[in-house]
Tab-separated table of C-alpha atoms and ligand atoms in Angstrom:
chain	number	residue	atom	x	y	z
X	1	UNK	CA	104.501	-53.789	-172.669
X	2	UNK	CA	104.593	-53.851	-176.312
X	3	UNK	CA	101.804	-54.933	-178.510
X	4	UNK	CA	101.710	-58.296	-180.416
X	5	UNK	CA	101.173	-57.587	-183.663
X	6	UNK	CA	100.929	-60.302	-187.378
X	7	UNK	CA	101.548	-58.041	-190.400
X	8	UNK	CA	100.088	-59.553	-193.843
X	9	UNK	CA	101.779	-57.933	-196.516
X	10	UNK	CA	102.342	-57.789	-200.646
X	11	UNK	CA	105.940	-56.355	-199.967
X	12	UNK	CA	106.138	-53.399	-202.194
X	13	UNK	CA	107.707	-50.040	-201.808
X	14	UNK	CA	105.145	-48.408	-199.139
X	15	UNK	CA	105.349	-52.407	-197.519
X	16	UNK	CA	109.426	-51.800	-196.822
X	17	UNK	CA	108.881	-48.919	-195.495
X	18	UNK	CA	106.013	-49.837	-192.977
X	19	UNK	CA	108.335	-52.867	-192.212
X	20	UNK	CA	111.070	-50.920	-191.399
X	21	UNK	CA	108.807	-48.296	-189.458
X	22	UNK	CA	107.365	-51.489	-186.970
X	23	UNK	CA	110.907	-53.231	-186.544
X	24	UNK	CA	111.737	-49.584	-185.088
X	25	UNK	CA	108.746	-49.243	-182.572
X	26	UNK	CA	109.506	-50.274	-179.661
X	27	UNK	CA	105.603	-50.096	-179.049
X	28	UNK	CA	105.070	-52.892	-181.148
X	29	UNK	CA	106.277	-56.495	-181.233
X	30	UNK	CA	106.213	-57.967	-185.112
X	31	UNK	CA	105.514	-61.881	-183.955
X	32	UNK	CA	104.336	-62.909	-187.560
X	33	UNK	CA	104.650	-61.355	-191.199
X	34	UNK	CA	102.586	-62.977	-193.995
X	35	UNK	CA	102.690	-62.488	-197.546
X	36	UNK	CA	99.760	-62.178	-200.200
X	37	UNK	CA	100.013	-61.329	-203.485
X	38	UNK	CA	99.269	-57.977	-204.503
X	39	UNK	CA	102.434	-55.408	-205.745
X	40	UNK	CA	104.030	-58.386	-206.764
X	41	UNK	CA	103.678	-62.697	-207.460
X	42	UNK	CA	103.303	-64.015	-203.453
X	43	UNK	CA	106.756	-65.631	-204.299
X	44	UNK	CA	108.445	-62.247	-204.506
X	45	UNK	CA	106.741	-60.772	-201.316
X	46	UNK	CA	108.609	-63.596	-199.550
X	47	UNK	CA	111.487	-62.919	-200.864
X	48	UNK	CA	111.276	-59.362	-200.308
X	49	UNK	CA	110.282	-60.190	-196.509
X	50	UNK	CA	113.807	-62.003	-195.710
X	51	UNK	CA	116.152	-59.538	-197.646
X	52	UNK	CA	114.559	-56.581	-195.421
X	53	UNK	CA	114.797	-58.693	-192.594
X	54	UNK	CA	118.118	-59.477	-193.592
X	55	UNK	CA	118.591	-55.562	-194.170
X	56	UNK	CA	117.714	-54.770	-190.943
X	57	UNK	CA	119.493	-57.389	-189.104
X	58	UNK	CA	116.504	-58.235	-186.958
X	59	UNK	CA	117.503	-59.994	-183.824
X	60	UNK	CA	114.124	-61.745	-183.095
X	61	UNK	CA	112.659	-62.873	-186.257
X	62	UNK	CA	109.114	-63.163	-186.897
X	63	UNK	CA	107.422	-66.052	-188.276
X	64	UNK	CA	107.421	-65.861	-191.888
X	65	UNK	CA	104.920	-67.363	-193.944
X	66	UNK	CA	103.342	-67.455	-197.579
X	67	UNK	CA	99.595	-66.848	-198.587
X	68	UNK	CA	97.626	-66.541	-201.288
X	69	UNK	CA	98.901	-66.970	-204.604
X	70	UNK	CA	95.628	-65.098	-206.104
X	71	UNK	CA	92.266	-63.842	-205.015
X	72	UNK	CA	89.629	-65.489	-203.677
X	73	UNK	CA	88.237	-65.272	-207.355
X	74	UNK	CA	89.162	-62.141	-209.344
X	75	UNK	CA	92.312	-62.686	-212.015
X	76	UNK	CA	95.574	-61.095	-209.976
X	77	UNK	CA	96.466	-57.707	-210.700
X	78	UNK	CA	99.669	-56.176	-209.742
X	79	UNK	CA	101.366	-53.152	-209.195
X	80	UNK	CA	104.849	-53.719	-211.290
X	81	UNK	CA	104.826	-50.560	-212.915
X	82	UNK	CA	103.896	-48.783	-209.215
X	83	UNK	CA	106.832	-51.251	-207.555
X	84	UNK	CA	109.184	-52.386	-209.970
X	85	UNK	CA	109.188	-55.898	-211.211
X	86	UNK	CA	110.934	-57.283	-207.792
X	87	UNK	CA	108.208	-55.194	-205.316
X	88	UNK	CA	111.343	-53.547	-204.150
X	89	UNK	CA	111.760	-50.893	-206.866
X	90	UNK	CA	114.234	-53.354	-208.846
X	91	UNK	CA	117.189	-52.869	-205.917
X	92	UNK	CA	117.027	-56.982	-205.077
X	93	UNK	CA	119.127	-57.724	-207.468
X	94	UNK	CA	121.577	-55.574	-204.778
X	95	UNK	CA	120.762	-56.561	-201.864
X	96	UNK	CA	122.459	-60.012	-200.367
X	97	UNK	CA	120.777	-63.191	-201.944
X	98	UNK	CA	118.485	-64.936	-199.271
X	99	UNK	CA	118.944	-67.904	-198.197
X	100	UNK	CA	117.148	-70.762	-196.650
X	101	UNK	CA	113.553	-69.477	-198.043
X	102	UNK	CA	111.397	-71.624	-196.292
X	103	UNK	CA	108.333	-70.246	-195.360
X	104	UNK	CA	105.597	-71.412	-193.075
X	105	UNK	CA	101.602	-71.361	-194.459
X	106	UNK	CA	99.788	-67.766	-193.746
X	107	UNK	CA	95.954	-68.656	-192.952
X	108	UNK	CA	97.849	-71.296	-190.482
X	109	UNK	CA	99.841	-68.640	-188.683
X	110	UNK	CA	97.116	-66.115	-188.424
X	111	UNK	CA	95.539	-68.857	-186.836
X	112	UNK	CA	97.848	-69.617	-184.223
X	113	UNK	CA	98.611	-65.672	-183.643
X	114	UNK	CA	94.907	-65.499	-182.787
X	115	UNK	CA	95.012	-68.474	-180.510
X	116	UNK	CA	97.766	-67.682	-178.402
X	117	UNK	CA	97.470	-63.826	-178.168
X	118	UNK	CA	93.486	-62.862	-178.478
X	119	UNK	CA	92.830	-59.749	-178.006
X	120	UNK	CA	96.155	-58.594	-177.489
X	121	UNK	CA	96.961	-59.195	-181.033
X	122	UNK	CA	96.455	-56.814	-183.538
X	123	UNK	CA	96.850	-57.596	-187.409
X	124	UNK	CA	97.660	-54.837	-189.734
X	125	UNK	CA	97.411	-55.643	-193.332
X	126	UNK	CA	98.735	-54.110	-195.807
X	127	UNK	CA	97.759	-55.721	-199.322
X	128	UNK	CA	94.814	-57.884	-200.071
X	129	UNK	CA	92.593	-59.407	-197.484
X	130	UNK	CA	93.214	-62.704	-199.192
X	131	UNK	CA	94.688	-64.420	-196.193
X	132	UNK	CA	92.644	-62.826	-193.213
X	133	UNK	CA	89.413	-64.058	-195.603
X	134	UNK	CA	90.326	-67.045	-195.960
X	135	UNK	CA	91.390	-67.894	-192.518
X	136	UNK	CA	87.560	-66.802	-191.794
X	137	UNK	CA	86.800	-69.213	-194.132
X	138	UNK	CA	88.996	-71.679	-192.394
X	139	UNK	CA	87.945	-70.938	-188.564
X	140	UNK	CA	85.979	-67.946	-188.190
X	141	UNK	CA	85.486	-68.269	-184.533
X	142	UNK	CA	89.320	-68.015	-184.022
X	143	UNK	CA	89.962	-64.647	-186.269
X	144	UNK	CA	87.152	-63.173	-184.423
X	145	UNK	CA	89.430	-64.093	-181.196
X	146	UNK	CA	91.879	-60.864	-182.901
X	147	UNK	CA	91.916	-57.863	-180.981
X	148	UNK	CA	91.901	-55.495	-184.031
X	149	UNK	CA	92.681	-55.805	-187.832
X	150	UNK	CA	94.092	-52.287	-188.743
X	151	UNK	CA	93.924	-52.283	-192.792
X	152	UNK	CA	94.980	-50.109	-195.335
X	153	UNK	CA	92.603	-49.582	-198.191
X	154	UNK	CA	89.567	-48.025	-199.225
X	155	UNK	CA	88.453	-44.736	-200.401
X	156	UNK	CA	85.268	-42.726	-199.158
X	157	UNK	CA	85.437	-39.447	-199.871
X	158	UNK	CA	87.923	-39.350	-202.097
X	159	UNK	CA	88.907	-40.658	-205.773
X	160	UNK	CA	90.296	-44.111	-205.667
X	161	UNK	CA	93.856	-44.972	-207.389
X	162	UNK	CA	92.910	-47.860	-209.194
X	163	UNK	CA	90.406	-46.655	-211.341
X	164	UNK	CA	87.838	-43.824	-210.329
X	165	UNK	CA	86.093	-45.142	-207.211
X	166	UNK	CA	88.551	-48.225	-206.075
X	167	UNK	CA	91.858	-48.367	-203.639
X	168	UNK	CA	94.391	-50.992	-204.822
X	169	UNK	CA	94.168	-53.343	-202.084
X	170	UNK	CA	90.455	-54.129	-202.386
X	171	UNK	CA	90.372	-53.633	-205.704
X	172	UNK	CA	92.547	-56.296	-206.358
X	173	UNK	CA	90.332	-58.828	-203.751
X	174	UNK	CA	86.844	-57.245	-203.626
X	175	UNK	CA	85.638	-60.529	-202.296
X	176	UNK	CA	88.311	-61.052	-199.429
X	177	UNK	CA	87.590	-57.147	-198.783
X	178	UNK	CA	83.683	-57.561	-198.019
X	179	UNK	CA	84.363	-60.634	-196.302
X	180	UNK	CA	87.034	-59.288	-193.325
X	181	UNK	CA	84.791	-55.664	-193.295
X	182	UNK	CA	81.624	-57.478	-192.534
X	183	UNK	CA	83.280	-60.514	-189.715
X	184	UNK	CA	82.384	-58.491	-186.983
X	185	UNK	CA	85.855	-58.160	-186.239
X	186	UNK	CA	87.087	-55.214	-184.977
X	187	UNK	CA	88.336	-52.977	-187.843
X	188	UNK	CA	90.083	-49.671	-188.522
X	189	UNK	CA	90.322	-48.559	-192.222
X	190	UNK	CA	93.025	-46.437	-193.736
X	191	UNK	CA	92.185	-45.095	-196.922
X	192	UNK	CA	93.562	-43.164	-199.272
X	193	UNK	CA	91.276	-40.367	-197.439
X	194	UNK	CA	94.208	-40.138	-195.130
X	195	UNK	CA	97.108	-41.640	-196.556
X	196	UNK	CA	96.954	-39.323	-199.175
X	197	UNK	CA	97.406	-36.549	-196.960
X	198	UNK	CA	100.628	-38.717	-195.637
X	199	UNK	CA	103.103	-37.741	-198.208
X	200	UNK	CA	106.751	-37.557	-198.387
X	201	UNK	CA	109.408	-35.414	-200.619
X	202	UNK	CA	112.230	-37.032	-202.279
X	203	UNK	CA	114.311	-33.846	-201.113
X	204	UNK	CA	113.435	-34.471	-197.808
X	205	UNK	CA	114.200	-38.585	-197.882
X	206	UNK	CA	117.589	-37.370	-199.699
X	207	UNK	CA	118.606	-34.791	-196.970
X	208	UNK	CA	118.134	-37.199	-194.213
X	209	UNK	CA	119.263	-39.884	-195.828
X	210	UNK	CA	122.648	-38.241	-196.415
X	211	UNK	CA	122.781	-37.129	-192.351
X	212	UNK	CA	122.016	-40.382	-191.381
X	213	UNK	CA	124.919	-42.161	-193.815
X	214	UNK	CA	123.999	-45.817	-193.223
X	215	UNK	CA	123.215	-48.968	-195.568
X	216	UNK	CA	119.675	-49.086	-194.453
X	217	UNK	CA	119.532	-45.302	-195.388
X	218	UNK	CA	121.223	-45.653	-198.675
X	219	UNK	CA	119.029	-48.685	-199.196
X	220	UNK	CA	116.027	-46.804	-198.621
X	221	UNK	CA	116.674	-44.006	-201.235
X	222	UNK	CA	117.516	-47.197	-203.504
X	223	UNK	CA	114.204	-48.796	-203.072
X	224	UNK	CA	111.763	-45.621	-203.217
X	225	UNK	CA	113.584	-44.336	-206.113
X	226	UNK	CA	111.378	-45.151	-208.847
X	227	UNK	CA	108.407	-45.419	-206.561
X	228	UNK	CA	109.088	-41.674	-206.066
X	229	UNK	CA	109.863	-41.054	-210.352
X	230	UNK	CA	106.505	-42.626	-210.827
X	231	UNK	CA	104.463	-40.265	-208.590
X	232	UNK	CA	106.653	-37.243	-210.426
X	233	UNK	CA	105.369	-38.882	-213.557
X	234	UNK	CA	101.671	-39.424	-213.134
X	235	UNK	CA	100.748	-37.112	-210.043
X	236	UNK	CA	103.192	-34.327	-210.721
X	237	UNK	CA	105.521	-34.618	-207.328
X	238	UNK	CA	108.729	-36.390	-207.156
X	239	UNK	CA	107.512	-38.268	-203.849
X	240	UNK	CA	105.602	-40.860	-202.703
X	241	UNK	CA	102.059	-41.776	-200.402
X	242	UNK	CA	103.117	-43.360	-197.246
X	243	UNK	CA	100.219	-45.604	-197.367
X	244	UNK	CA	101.195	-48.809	-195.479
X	245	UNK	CA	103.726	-46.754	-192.873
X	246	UNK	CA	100.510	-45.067	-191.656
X	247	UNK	CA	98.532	-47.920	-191.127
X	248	UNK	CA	101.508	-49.375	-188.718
X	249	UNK	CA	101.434	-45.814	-187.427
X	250	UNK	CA	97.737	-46.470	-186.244
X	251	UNK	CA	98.894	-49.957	-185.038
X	252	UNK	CA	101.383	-47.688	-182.876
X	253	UNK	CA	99.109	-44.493	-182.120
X	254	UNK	CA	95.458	-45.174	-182.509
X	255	UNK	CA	95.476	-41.466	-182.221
X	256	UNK	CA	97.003	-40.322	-184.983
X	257	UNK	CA	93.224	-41.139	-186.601
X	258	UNK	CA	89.859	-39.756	-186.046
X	259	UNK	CA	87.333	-42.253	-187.745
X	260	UNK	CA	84.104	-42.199	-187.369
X	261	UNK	CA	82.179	-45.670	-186.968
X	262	UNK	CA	80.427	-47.392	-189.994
X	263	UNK	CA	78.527	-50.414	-191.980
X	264	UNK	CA	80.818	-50.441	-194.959
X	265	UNK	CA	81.226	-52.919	-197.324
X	266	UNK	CA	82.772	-53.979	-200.998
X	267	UNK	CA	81.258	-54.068	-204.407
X	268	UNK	CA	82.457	-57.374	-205.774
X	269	UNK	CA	80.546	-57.227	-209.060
X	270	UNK	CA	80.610	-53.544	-210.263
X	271	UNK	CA	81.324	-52.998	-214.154
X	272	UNK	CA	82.604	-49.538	-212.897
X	273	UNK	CA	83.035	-49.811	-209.105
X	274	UNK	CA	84.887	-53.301	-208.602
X	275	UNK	CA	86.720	-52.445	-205.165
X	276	UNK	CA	84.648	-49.606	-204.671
X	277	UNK	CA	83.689	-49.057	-200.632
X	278	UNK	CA	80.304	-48.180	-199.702
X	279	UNK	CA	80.058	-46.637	-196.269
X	280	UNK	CA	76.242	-45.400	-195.004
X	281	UNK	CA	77.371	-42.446	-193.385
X	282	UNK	CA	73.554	-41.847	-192.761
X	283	UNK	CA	73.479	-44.367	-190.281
X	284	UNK	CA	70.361	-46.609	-191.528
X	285	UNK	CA	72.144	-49.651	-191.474
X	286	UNK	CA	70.486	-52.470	-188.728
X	287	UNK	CA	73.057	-52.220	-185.695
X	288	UNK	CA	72.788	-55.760	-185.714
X	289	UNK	CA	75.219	-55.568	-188.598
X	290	UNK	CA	78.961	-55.574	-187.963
X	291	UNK	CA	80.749	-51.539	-188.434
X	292	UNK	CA	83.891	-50.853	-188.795
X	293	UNK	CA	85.761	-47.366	-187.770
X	294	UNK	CA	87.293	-45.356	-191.065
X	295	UNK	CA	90.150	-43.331	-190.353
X	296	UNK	CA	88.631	-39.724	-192.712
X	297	UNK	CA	91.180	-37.281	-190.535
X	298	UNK	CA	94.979	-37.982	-190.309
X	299	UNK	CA	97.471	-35.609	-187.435
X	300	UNK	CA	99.256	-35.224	-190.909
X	301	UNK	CA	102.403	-33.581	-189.012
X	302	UNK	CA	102.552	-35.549	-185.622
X	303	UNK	CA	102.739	-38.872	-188.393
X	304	UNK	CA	105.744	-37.969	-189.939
X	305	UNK	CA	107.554	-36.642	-187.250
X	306	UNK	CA	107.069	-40.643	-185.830
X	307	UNK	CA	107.687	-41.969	-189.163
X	308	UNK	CA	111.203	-40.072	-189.862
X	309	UNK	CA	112.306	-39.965	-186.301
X	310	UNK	CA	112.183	-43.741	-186.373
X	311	UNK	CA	112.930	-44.773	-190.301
X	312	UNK	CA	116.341	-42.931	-190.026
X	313	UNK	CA	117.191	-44.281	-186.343
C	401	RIB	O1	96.553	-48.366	-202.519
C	401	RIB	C1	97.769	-48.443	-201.811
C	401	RIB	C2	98.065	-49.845	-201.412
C	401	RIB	O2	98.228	-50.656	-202.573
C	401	RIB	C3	99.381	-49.988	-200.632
C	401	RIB	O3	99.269	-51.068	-199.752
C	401	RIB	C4	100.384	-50.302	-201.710
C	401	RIB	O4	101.485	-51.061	-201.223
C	401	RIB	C5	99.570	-51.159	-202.629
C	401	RIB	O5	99.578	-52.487	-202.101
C	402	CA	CA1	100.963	-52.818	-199.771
């Protein structure tokens, strides 16, 4: 039986390809996405949500709805020069125009999700916590009704990417960030301590591209082409981090991880370490205060064997 899952999302690069990556697991039923702004304005995510729905000519569509136009209190920072100005590496001008862009509100539909699938539900975000924190703020008891929020962010033993300590996501909503890590619901982090092991070549995504021969194929190569230039730029490979794939890889295999369980939480405040996660690995932390599991070893190969046997299907 496949496993009910609400994906909150700032529909970048790394966001498409996660997308496409669930739509193609059987294992996994996408009954919700929701957007929060992050890469990209929220207004762009959703937009970026129907054309690669539209891409994929997804039979059963998900609920779609629109979040949080900022952080809970931080300015907005985004990740244009990371995603293109569109969040889709400037191929949306391409793609079909979308029509009938009528979302439904996020914080409600996580909400509902929670209600009507418990535990069985697991939400796997992949931006900001914007949304999930404020639907704690909204009806906590209900989130903590969730089954498991699998997130992607963080870094613990490893530099950040958005300045020297912080990950992207909870740098951008430190706030949201410390709020979903200490709920008490169930949490698995993915941080860069992992999805930086997760990388793939632009050789590679040519080669199977061209074997495979399709639109979503020749799509895909459209969208991560600059994503890919970027990292050939500023990290000195012409490839990309498959951050937000591995999270819905985790959604799929919990076993692709090994984590080991912790009291982590956010600096909100930091002149240096805004976004920054603080784990006590030395286990002093009252066990009456929530822990959450951090993903710090990846199965590196058995990962992208799942991710390119199902992203070229
Ligand atoms: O730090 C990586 C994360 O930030 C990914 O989710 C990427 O899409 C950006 O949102
Ligand atoms: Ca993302």
């Amino acid at each position: 039986m496949s496993k009910p899952i609400l994906i909150d999302t700032d529909a970048g690069v790394d966001d498409a390809l996660a997308l496409i990556l669930a739509f193609r697991s059987p294992e996994l039923s996408v009954k919700a996405i929701t957007t929060v702004a992050g890469n990209v304005d929220v207004k762009k995510c959703t937009r970026n949500v129907y054309r690669l729905l539209d891409l994929l000519q997804v039979k059963h569509r998900p609920i779609i709805a629109e979040g949080a136009r900022r952080p809970l209190r931080a300015p907005l920072l985004t990740a244009s020069e990371v995603h293109g100005p569109d969040g889709l590496g400037g191929v949306s001008a391409k793609l079909p125009p979308v029509r009938n862009v009528k979302p439904e509100n996020a914080v409600e539909t996580i909400l509902r999700l929670c209600r009507r699938y418990g535990k069985r539900l697991s939400i796997v975000t992949i931006g900001p916590l914007t949304n999930v924190a404020l639907a704690l703020k909204s009806d906590r008891r209900t989130v903590l009704r969730a089954g498991r929020i699998v997130s992607m962010g963080g870094a613990f033993r490893v530099p950040g990417n958005t300045g020297p300590v912080a990950e992207f996501n909870y740098f951008v909503d430190p706030d949201a960030a410390h709020a979903v890590l200490t709920s008490g619901v169930p949490v698995t982090v993915i941080p860069l301590d992992v999805t930086h092991q997760v990388v793939v070549m632009r050789s590679e995504m040519e080669y199977r591209a061209r074997r495979r021969a399709s639109d979503v194929a020749r799509t895909i190569l459209d969208i991560t082409k600059d994503y890919m230039l970027y990292h050939r730029e500023t990290q000195g490979f012409n490839g990309g981090y498959l951050h937000d794939p591995l999270a819905v890889g985790v959604a799929i295999d919990p076993g692709l991880v090994r984590t080991r369980r912790v009291h982590v939480d956010v600096e909100a405040d930091g002149t240096y370490t805004r976004g920054m996660t603080v784990a006590d690995f030395r286990n002093r932390t009252p066990r009456s205060l929530p822990a959450v599991e951090v993903a710090l070893n990846v199965d590196r190969d058995r990962f992208l064997r799942l991710f390119h046997d199902r992203l070229w299907m």
